[in-house]
Short mmCIF file of C-alpha atoms in Angstrom, two decimals:
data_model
loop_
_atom_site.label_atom_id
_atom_site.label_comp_id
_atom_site.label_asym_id
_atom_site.label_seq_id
_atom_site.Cartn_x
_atom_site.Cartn_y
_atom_site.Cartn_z
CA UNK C 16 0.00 0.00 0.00
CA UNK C 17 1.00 3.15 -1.10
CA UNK C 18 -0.04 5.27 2.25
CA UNK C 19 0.83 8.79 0.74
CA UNK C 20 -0.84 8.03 -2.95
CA UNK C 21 -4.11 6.61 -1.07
CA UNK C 22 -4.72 8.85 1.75
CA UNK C 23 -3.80 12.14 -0.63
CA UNK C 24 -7.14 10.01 -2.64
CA UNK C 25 -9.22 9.74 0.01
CA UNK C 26 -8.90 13.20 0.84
CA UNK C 27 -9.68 14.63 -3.13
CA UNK C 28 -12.52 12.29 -2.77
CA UNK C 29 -14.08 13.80 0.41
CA UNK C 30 -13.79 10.65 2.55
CA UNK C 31 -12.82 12.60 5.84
CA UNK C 32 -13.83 9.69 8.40
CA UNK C 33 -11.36 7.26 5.91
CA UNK C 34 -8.59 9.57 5.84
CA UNK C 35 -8.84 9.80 9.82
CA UNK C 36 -8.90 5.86 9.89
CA UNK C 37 -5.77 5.13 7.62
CA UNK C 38 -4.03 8.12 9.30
CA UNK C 39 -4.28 7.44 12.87
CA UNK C 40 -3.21 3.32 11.94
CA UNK C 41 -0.28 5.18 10.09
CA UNK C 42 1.03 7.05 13.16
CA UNK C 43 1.35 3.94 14.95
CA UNK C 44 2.44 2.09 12.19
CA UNK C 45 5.01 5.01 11.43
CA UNK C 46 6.14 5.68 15.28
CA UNK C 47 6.99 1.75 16.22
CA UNK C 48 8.86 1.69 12.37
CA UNK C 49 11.28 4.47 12.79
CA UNK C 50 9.57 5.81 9.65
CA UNK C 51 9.47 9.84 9.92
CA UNK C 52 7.76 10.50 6.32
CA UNK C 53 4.88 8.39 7.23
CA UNK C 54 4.18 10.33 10.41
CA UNK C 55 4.32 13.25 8.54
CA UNK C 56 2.39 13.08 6.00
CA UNK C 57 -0.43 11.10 8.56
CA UNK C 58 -0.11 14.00 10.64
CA UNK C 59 -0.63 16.08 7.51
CA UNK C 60 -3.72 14.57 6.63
CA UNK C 61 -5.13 14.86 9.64
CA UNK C 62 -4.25 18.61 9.72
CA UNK C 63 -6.45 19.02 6.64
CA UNK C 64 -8.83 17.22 7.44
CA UNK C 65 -9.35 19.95 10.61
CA UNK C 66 -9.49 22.50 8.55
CA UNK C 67 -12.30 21.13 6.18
CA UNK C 68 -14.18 20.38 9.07
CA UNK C 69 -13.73 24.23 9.67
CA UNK C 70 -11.40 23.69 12.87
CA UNK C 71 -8.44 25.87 12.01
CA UNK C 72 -6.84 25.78 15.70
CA UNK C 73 -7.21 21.76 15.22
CA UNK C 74 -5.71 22.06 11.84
CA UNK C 75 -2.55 23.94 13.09
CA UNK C 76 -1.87 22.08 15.91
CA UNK C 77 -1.53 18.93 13.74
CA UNK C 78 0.66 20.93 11.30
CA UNK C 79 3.10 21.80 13.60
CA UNK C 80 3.23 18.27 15.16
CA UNK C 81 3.93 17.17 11.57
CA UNK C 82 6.53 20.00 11.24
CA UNK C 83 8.25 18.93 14.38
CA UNK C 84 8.55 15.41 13.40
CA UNK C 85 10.35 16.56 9.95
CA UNK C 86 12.69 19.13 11.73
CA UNK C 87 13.76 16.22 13.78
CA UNK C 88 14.50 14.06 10.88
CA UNK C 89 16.65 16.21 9.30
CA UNK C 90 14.97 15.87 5.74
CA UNK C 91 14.42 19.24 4.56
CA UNK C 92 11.93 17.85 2.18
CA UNK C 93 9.02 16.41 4.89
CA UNK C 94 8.95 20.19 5.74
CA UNK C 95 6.87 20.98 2.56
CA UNK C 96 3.57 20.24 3.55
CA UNK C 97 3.59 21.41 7.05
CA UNK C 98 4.56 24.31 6.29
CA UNK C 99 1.79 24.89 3.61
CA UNK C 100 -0.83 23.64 5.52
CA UNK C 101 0.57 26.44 8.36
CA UNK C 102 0.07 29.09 5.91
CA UNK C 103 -3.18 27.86 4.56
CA UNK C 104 -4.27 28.27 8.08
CA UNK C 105 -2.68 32.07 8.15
CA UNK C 106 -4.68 32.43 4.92
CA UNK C 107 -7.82 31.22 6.54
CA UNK C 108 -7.87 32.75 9.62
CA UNK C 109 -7.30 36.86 7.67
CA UNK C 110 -3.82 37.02 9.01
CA UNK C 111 -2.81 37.85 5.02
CA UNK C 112 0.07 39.41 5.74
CA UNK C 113 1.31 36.60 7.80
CA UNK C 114 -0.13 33.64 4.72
CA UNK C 115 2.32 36.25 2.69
CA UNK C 116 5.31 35.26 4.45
CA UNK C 117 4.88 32.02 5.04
CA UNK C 118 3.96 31.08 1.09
CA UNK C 119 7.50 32.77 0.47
CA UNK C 120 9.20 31.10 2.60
CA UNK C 121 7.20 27.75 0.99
CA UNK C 122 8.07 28.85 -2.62
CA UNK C 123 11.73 29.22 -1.66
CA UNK C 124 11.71 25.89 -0.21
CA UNK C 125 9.72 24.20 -3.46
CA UNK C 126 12.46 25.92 -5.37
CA UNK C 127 15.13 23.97 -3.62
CA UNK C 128 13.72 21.27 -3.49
CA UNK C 129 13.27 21.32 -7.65
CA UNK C 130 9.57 20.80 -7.14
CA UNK C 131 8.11 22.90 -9.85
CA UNK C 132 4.50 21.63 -9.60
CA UNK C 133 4.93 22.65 -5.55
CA UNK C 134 6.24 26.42 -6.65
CA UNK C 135 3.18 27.06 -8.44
CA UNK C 136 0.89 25.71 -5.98
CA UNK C 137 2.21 28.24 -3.84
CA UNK C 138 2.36 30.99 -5.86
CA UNK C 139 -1.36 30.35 -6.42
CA UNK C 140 -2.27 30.52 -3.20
CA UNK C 141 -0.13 33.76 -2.54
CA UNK C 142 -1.92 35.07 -5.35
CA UNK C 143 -5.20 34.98 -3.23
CA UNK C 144 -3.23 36.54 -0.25
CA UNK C 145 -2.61 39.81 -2.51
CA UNK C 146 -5.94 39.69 -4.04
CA UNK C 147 -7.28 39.69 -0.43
CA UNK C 148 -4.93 42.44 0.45
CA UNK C 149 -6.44 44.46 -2.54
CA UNK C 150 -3.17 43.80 -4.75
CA UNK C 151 -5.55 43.57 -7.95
CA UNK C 152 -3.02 43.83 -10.27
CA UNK C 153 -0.31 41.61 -9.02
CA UNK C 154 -3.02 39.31 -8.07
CA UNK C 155 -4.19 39.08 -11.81
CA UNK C 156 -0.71 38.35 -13.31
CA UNK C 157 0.52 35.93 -10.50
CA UNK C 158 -2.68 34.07 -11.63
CA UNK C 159 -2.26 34.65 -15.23
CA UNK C 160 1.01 32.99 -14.94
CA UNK C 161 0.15 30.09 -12.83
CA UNK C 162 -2.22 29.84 -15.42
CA UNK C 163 -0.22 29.49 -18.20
CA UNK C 164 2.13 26.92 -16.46
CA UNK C 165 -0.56 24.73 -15.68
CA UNK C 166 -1.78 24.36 -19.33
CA UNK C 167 1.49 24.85 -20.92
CA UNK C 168 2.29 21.94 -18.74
CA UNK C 169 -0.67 19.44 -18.80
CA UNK C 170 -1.24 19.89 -14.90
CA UNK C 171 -4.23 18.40 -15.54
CA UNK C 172 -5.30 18.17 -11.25
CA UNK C 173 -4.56 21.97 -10.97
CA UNK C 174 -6.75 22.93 -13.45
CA UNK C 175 -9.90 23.03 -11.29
CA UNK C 176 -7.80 25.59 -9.17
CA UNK C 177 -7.05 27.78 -11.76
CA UNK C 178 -11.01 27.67 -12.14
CA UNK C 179 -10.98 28.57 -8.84
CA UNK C 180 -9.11 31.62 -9.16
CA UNK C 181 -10.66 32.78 -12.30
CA UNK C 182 -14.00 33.18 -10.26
CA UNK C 183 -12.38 34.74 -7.27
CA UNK C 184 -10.72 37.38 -9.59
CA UNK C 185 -14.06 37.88 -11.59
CA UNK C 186 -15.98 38.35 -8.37
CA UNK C 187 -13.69 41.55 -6.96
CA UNK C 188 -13.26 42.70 -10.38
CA UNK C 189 -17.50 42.54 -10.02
CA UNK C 190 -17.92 40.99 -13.18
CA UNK C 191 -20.99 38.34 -11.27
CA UNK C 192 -21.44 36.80 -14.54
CA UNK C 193 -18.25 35.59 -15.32
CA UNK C 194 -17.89 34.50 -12.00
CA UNK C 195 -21.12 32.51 -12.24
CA UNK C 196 -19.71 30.52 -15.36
CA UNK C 197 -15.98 30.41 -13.92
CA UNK C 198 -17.88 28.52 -11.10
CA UNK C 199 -19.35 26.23 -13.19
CA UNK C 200 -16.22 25.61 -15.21
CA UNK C 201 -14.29 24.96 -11.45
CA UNK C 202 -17.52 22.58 -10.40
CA UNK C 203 -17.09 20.86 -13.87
CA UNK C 204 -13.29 20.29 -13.75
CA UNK C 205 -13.16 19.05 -10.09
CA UNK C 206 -16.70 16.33 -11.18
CA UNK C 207 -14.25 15.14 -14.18
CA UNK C 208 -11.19 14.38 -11.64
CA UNK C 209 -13.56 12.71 -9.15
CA UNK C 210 -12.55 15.14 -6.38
CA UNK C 211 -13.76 18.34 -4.40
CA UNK C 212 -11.77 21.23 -3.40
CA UNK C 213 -9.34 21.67 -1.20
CA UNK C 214 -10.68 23.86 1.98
CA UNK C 215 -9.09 27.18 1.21
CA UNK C 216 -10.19 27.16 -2.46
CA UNK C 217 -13.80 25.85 -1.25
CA UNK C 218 -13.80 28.72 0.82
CA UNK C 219 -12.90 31.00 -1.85
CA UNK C 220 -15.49 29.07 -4.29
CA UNK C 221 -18.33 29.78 -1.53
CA UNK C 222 -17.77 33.58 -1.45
CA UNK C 223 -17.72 34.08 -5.31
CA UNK C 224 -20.93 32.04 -5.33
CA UNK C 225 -22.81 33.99 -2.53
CA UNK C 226 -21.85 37.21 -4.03
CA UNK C 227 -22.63 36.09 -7.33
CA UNK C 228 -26.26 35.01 -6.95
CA UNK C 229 -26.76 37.93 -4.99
CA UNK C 230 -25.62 39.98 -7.10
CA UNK C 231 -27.44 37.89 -10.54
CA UNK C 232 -30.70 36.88 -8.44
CA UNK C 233 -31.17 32.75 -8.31
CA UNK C 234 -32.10 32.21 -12.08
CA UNK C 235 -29.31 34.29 -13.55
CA UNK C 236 -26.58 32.51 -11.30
CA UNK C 237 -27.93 29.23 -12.50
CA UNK C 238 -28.53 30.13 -16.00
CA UNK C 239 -24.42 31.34 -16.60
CA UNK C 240 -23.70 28.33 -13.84
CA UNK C 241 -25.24 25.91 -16.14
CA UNK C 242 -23.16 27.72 -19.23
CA UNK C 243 -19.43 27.64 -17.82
CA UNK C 244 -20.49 23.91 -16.37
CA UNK C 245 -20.13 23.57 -20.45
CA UNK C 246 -16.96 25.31 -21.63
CA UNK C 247 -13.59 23.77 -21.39
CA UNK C 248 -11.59 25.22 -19.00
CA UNK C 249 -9.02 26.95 -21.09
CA UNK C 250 -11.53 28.19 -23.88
CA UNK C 251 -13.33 29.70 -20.85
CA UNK C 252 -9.96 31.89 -20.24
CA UNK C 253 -10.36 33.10 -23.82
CA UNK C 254 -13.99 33.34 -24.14
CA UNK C 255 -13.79 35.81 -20.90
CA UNK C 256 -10.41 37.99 -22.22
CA UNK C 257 -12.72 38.69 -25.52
CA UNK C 258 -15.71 39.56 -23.80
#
């Protein structure tokens, strides 16, 4: 069994009460084997599964007992995910300028590491951190350029979060519309990949979508919902910049 591969599954999948299961048996498992990765990334899991149960306290407390576990080891690389799941919880909680920091520091770690896929992960999510902060315009072209990667790429499970970001950036730009149909295209991609967000970007899917149909009224949201639900994901990009 691939723990890592199946648990990382599990959670895509929305199987919370499995992920807690395989994780807790993997501490143990981990602890008597001498086996600091496994903790880690069980200690992980059940960090984000905290936080999509809304319990960001919960959520960083089991971060930083993964953390510990890879400082210990000496393995710069177990470090990764703690640390991003520490400055998702920044993110969460409004500390932006906090998130800020701590997504640098992630990048710079991705980066030597030589984890490219990682890098732009993070840069996505600092993208939301300046968009948050009202950085509009270096919001726009860190996601314009995470966007590019991804499809230049063929990052096939990040395109739903590029989705994602095209509807948070159409909501503060107030273009309700577009964010009604970016939604749709972000529901659509995740449906295709058998997965549902992660928690920050459900968050950030949930806001766009409240302030959209308020915005739109009920049968408008729905009616440019049901349109993006239909565009491909990177026609959608171009369909929007020739609008």
């Amino acid at each position: 069994m691939n723990f890592s591969a199946d648990v990382r599954a599990a959670f895509r999948r929305g199987e919370s009460d499995v992920v807690v299961r395989m994780s807790e048996a993997e501490i143990e498992r981990a602890r008597a084997a001498g086996d600091p990765a496994g903790e880690v990334e069980a200690r992980y899991s059940l960090a984000r599964v905290a936080i999509r149960g809304g319990d960001l306290p919960g959520g960083e407390a089991r971060a930083r007992e993964a953390l510990a576990v890879a400082v210990r080891s000496g393995d710069r690389s177990l470090e990764e995910r703690p640390r991003h799941v520490l400055a998702a919880v920044a993110r969460m909680s409004g500390d932006l300028l906090r998130a800020r920091e701590l997504y640098l520091e992630s990048i710079a770690l991705n980066e030597a590491l030589g984890q490219p896929r990682m890098v732009n992960s993070e840069y996505h999510n600092l993208a939301f951190c300046e968009l948050g902060l009202g950085n509009l315009d270096v919001a726009r072209e860190l996601f314009a350029e995470g966007r590019e990667r991804v499809f230049r790429n063929g990052w096939a499970d990040f395109v739903p979060y590029v989705c994602v970001a095209g509807a948070a950036l159409a909501s503060v730009e107030g273009d309700h519309a577009r964010t009604a149909r970016m939604i749709g295209v972000a529901d659509a991609a995740f449906a295709s990949l058998g997965q549902v967000p992660d928690p920050d970007d459900a968050a950030d899917l949930a806001k766009a979508r409240a302030a959209a149909t308020e915005a739109l009224g009920p049968a408008a949201f729905t009616e440019e919902y049901a349109r993006g639900q239909l565009l491909d994901p990177a026609a959608a990009f171009t369909d929007d910049r020739e609008e």
